PDB file of C-alpha atoms in Angstrom:
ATOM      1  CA  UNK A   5     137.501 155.664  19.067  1.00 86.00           C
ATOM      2  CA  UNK A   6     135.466 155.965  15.924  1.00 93.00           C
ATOM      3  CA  UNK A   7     131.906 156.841  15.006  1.00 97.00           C
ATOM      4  CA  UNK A   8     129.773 156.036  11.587  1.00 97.00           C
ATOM      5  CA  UNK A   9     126.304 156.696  10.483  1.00 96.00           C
ATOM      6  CA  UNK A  10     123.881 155.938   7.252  1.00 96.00           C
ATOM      7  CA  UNK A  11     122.052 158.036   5.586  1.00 96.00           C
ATOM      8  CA  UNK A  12     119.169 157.444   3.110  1.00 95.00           C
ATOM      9  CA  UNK A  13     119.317 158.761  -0.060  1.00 93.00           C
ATOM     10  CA  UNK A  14     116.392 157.121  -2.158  1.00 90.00           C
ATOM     11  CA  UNK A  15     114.690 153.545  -2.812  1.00 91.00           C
ATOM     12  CA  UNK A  16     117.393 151.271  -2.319  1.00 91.00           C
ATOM     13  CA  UNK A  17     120.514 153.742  -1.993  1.00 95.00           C
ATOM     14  CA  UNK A  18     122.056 155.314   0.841  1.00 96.00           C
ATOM     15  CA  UNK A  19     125.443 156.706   1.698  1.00 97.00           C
ATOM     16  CA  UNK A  20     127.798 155.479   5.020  1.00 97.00           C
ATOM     17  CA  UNK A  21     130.249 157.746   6.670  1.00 98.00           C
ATOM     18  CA  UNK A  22     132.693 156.583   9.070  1.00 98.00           C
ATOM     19  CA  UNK A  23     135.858 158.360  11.021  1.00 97.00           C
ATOM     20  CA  UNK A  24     138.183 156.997  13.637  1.00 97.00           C
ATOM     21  CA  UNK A  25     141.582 156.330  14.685  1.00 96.00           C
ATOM     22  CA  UNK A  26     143.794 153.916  15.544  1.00 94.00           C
ATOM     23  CA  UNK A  27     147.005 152.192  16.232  1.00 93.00           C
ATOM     24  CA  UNK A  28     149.262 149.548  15.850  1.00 94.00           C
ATOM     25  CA  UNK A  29     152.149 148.281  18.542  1.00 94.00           C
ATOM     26  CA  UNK A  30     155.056 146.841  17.285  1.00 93.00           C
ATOM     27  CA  UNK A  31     155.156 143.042  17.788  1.00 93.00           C
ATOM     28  CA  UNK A  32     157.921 141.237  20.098  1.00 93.00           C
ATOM     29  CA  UNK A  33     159.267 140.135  17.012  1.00 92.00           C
ATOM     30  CA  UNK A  34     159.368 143.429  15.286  1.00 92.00           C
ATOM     31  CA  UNK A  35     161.582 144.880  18.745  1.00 93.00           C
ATOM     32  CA  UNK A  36     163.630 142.166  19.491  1.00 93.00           C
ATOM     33  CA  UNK A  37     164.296 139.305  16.795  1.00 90.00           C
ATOM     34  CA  UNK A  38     167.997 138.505  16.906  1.00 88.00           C
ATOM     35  CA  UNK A  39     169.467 140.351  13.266  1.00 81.00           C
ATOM     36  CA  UNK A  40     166.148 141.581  12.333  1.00 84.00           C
ATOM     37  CA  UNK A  41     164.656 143.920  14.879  1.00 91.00           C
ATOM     38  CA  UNK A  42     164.457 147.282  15.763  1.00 93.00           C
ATOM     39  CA  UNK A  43     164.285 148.340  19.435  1.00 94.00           C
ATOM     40  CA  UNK A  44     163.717 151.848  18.944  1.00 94.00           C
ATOM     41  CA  UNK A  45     160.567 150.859  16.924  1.00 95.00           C
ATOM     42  CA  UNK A  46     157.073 153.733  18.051  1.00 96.00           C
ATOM     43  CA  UNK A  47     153.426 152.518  18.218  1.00 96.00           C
ATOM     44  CA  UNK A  48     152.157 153.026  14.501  1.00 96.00           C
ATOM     45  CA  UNK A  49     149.091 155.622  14.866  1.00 97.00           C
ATOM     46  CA  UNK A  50     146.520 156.777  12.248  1.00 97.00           C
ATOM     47  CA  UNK A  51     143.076 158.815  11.383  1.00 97.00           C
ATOM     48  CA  UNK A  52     140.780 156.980   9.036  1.00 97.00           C
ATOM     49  CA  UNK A  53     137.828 158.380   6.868  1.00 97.00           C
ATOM     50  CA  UNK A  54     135.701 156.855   4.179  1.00 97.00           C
ATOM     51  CA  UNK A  55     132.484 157.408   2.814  1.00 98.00           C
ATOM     52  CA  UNK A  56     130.684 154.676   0.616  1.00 97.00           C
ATOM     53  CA  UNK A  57     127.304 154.818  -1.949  1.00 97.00           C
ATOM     54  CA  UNK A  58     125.472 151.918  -1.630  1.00 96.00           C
ATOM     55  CA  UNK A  59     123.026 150.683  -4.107  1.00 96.00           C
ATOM     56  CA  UNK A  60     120.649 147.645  -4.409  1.00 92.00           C
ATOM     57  CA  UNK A  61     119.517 148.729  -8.216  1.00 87.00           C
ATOM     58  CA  UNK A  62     122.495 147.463 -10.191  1.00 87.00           C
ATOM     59  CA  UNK A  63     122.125 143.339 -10.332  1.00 90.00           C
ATOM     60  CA  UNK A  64     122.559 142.591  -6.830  1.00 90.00           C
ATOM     61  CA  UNK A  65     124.067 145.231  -5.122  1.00 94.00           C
ATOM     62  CA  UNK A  66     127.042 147.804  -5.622  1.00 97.00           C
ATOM     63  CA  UNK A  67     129.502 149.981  -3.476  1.00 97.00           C
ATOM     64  CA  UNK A  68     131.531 152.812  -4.310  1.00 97.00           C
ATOM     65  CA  UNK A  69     133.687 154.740  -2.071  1.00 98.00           C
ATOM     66  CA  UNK A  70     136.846 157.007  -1.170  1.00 98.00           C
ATOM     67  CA  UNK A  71     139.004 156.081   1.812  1.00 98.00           C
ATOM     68  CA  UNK A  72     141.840 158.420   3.208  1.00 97.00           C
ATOM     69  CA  UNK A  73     144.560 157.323   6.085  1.00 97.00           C
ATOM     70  CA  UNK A  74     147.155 159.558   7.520  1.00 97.00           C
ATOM     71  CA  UNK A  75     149.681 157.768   9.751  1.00 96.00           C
ATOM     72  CA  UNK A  76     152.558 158.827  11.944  1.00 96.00           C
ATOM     73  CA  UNK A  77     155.075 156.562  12.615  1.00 96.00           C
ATOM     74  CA  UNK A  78     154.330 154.159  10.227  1.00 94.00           C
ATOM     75  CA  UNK A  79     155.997 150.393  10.479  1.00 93.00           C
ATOM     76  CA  UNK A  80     157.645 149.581   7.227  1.00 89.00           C
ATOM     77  CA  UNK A  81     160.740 147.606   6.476  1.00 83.00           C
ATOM     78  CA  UNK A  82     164.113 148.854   5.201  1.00 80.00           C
ATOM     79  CA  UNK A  83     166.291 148.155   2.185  1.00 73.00           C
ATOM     80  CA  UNK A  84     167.837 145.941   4.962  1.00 76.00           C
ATOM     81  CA  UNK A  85     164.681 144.268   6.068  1.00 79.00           C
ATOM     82  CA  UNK A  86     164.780 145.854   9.163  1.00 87.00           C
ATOM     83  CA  UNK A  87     161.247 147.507  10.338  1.00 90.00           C
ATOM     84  CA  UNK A  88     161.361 151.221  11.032  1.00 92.00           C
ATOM     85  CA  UNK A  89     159.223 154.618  11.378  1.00 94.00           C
ATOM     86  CA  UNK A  90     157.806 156.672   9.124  1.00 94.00           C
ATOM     87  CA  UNK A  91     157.466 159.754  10.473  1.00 95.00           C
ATOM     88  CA  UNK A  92     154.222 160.893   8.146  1.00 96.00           C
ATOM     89  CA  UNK A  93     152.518 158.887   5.916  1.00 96.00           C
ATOM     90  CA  UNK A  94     149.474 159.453   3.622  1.00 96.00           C
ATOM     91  CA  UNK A  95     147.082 157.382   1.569  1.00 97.00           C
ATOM     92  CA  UNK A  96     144.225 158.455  -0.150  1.00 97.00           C
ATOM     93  CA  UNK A  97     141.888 155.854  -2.269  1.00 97.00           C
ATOM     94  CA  UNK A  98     138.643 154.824  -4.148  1.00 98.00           C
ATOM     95  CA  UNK A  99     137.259 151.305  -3.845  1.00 98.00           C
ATOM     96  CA  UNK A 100     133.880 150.054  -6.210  1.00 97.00           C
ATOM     97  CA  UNK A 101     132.135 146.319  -5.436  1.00 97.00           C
ATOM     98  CA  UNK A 102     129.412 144.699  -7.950  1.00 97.00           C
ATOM     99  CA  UNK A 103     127.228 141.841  -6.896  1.00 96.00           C
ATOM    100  CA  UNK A 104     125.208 139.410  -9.198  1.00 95.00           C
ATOM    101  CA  UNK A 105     122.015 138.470  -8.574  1.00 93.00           C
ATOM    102  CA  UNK A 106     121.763 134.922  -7.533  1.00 91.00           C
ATOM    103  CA  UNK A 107     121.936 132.180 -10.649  1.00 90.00           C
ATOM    104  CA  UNK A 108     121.097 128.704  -9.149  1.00 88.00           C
ATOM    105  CA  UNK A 109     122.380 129.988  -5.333  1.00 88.00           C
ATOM    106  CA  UNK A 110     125.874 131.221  -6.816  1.00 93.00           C
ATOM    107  CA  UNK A 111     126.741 135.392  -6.280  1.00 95.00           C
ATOM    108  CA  UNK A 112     129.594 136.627  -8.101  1.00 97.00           C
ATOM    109  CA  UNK A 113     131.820 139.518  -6.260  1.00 97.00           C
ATOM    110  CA  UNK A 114     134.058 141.647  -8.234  1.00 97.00           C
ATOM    111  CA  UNK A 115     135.972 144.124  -6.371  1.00 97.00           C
ATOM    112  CA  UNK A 116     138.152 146.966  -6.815  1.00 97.00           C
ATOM    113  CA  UNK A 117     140.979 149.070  -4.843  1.00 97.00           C
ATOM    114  CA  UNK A 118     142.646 152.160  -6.401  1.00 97.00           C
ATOM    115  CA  UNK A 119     145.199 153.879  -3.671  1.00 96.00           C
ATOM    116  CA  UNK A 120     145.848 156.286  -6.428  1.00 96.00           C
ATOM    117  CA  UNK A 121     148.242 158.301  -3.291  1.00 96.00           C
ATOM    118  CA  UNK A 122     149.942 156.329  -1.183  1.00 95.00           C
ATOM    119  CA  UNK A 123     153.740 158.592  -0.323  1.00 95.00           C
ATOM    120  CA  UNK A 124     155.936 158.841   2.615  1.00 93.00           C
ATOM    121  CA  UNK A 125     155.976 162.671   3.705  1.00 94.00           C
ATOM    122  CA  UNK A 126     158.140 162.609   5.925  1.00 92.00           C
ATOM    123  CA  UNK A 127     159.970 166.069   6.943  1.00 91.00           C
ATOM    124  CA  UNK A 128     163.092 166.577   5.216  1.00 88.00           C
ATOM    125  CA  UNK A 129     162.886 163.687   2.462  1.00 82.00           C
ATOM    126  CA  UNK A 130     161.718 163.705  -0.726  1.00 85.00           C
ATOM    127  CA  UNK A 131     157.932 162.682  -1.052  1.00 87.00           C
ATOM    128  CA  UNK A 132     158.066 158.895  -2.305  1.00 88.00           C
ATOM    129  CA  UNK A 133     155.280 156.116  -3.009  1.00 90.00           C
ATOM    130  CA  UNK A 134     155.182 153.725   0.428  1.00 89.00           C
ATOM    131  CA  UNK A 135     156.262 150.335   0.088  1.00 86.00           C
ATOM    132  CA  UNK A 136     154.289 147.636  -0.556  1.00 84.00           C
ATOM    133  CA  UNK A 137     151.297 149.658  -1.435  1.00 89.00           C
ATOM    134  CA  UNK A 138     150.210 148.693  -4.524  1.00 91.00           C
ATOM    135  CA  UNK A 139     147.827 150.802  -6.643  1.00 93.00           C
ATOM    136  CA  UNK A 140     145.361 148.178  -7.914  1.00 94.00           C
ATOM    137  CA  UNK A 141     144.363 145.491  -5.948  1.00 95.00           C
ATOM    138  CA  UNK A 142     141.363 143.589  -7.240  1.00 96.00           C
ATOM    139  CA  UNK A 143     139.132 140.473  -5.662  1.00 96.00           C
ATOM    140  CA  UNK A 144     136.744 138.135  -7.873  1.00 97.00           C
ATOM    141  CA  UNK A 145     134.718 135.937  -5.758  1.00 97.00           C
ATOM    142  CA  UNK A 146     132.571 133.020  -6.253  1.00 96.00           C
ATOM    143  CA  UNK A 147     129.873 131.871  -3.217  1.00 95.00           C
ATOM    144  CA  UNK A 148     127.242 130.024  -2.852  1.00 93.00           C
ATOM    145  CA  UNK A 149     125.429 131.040   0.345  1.00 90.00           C
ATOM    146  CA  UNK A 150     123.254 129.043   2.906  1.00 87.00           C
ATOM    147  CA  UNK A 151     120.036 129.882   1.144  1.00 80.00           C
ATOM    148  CA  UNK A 152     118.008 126.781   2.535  1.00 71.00           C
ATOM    149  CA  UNK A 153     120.548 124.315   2.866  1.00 78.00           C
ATOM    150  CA  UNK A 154     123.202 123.526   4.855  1.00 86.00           C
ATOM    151  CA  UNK A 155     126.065 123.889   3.311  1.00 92.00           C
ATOM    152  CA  UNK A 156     127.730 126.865   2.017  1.00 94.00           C
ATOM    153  CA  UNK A 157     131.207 126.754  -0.270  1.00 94.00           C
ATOM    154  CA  UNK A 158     132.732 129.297  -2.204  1.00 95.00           C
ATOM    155  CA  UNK A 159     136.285 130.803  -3.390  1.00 96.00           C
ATOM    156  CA  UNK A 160     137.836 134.013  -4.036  1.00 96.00           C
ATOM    157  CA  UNK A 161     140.852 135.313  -6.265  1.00 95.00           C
ATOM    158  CA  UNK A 162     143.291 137.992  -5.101  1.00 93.00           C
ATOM    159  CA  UNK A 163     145.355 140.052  -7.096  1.00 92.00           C
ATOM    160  CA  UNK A 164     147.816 142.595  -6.392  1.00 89.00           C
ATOM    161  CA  UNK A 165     149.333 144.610  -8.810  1.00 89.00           C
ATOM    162  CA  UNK A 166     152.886 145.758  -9.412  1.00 87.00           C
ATOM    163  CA  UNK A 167     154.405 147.985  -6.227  1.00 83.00           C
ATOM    164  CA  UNK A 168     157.816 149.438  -4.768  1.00 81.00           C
ATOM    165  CA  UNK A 169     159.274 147.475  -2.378  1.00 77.00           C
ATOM    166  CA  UNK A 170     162.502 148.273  -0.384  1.00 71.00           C
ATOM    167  CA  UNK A 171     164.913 146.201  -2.006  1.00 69.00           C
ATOM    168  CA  UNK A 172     163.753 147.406  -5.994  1.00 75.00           C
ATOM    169  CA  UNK A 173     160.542 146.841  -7.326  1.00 79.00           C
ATOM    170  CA  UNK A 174     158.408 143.908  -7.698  1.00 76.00           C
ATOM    171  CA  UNK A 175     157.004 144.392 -11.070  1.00 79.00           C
ATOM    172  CA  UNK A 176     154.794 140.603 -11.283  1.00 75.00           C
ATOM    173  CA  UNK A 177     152.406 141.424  -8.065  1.00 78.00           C
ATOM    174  CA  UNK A 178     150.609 138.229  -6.766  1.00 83.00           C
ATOM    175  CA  UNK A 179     147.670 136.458  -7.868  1.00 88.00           C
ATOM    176  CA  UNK A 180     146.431 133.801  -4.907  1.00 90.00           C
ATOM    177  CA  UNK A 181     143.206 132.000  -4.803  1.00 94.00           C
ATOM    178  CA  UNK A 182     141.394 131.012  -1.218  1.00 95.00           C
ATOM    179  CA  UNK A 183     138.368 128.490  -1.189  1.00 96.00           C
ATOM    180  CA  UNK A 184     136.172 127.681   1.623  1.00 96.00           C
ATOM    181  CA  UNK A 185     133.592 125.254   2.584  1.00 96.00           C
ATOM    182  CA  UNK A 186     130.601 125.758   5.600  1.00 95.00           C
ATOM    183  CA  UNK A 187     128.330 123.431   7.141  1.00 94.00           C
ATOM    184  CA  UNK A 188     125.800 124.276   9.507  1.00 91.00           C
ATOM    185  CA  UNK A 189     125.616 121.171  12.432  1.00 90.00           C
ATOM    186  CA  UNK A 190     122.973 122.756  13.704  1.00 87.00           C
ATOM    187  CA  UNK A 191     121.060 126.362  14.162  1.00 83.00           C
ATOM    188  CA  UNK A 192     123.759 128.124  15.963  1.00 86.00           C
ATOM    189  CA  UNK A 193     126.715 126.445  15.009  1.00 93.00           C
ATOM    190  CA  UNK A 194     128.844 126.175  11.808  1.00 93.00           C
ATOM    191  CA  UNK A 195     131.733 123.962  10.378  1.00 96.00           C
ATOM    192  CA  UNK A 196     134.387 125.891   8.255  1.00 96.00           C
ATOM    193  CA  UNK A 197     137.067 124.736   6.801  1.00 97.00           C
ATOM    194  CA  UNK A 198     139.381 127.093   4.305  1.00 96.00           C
ATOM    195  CA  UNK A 199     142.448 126.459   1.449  1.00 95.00           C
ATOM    196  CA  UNK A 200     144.315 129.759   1.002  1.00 92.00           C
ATOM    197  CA  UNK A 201     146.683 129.775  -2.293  1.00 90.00           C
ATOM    198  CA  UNK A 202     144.796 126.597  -3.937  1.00 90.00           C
ATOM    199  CA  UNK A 203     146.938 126.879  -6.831  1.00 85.00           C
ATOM    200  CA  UNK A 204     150.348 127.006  -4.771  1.00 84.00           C
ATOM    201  CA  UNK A 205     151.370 130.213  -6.462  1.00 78.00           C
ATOM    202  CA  UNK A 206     155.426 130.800  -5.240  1.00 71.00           C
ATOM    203  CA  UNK A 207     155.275 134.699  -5.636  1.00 65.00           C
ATOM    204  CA  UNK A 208     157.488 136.330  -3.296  1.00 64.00           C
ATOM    205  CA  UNK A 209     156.054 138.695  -0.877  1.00 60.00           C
ATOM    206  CA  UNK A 210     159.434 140.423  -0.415  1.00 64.00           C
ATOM    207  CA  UNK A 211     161.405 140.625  -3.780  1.00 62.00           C
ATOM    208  CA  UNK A 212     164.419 138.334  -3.729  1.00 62.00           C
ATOM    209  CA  UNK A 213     162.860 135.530  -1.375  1.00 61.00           C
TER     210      UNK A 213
END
């Protein structure tokens, strides 16, 4: 279950709370894979908040906003690459998005993530960051929307910054870049077709492969 509401501030601004929970299952895969899995693996469960400032003054738009998660039983992989359980788990974040005002149909996105707390508090262990939780992850995107033609294309970067992993720590991140083109056959139906990692980037989502 969750629940959200809006609430105007001024002109052009208002503020969005939202609240929930929810859970994860661990896959067949995760349970069972010969070498890899982890029978003993517990549904991942978690209570989410955020609240978010919107604004249509600044060029076309902005967001900024604080998310918090606290999980039990969190699904992470082992130094051995074997998924386990975190008993308690807790992030806490702020998140800001600019928007451009069109120039000739093009909108430019620019988007930021800070999980300044992301740490595994589990009882009895030392407090330590989570893996795989970087603490900047930004997005730069390029679109040109519908408007009043029929086709829409744009493309957006990704990049994630350095973050622990459980074999040592990945200190490159990633960088990919998705692209996507849209073509509207006819009032209620659209063609999409979508490129993620253009540029072929070889980064390795889990260090050492």
């Amino acid at each position: 279950p969750s629940i959200g509401f809006g609430l105007p501030l001024a002109t052009g601004m208002r503020v969005v709370v939202n609240t929930g929970t929810a859970f994860r299952v661990p896959t067949i895969i995760d349970r069972f894979y010969p070498g890899y899995a982890n029978p003993s693996l517990r549904p991942e469960r978690s209570k989410d908040a955020d609240v978010t400032l919107q604004s249509s003054a600044p060029l076309g738009g902005a967001t900024l906003g604080f998310f918090l998660r606290d999980s039990s039983d969190l699904i992470q992989l082992d130094s051995a690459f074997v998924p386990q359980n975190v008993a308690r788990a807790s992030l806490r974040g702020l998140f800001g998005t600019l928007r451009t005002r069109p120039y000739h149909g093009f909108i430019t996105t620019v988007s930021i993530t800070d999980t300044y707390r992301a740490e595994n508090l589990s009882p009895g262990a030392p407090a330590t960051r989570l893996f795989f939780t970087p603490v900047f992850v930004s997005k730069l995107g390029l679109e040109r929307p519908f408007g009043h033609g029929g086709l829409s294309l744009g493309a957006q970067a990704n990049i994630f910054g350095p973050h622990a992993e459980s074999a040592g720590f990945n200190p490159d991140g990633q960088t990919t870049v998705d692209a996507f083109v849209r073509g509207r056959l006819s009032r209620g139906t659209v063609l999409s077709i979508r490129a993620d990692n253009i540029g072929d980037e070889r980064y390795t989502p889990i260090l050492g492969y």
